[in-house]
Amino acid sequence: NGEHEWSFAWSETENRNMFTNAVTGESVASMPACLDTLGKLRSLRELRVDKNRLRDLPEGLAQIKSLKKLVARENYIGELPENLGSSSLTWLDVGDNELSRLPESMARLTTLEMLVIQANRFEKLPALLGRLKKLRNLRAGHNSLTTLPYELGFADNLIELQVYDNPLEPTWYESINDLPKLRWHCRQKYWSLHNGPLPVVEAT
C-alpha cells in the first residue's frame, strides 16, 4: 500500500484516531509501516508530542540516532515501541499515559539519564532498570507500586527517585531519602534471593 492511499481522522465509534486506506477500505489504529518515515529525520534531537490523542508511538523513532529527548506526556499510550532500546535517548518522558510495562529492549538503553513514567498504570517496575547504568533520575509517582525491584540497587548513578502517591510499604518510603542506603538494601536482598541467605559472621 502506498502512503498516499491512507487518511487519518478521529473515529467516534472507536473513540480514537484511525488510519483508513482509501483503496482497500482497511481501517487500523496503528500507523501503517509505509507512513512511518520518522527514521529519515537524521538530525532531529528533540521531539515533543504532548497532549495529543496518541495510543502508541511509531517504531521509526528508534532509527533516529540523533534523537536525545522524547516527551510524550498526557496521551493514551499503552505500549512503547519494542525496538526502543536501539535508540540513543538520554531523556524519556512518558508521564500521564496508560503504560503498565516497559519493553525489554530498554535494558540496552545505556545512554538514558532521565526516565519519567509517573501517572501511568504500573503495578511493578521492571528489573531492567538496574541495567541502565547512566540513569540519574527516575520519576514513577502516582502509579500502583507496592514494592520496588531489588535490581535498582545496581543503578549506581541514580540521584533522584520519586515514587510519591504509590501504595508502597512504609519501609520503602523511609529508605528513599537515603539512596546509598536504599541501593545497599536492594543489593543485599537481590543477593539473598539469587544465592541464598547471606552468611552470618559471629564476633569472636
Coordinates of N, CA and C in Angstrom, one line a residue, residues 54 76 139 161 170:
L54 N -2.6 10.3 21.2 CA -1.8 9.2 20.7 C -2.0 7.9 21.6
Y76 N -2.6 8.7 25.4 CA -3.3 7.4 25.8 C -2.4 6.3 25.5
R139 N 11.3 9.0 37.9 CA 10.1 9.6 38.4 C 9.0 8.7 38.1
L161 N 14.9 9.7 43.0 CA 13.9 8.6 42.9 C 12.6 9.2 43.5
P170 N 5.6 1.2 54.1 CA 6.3 2.3 54.8 C 7.9 2.2 54.8

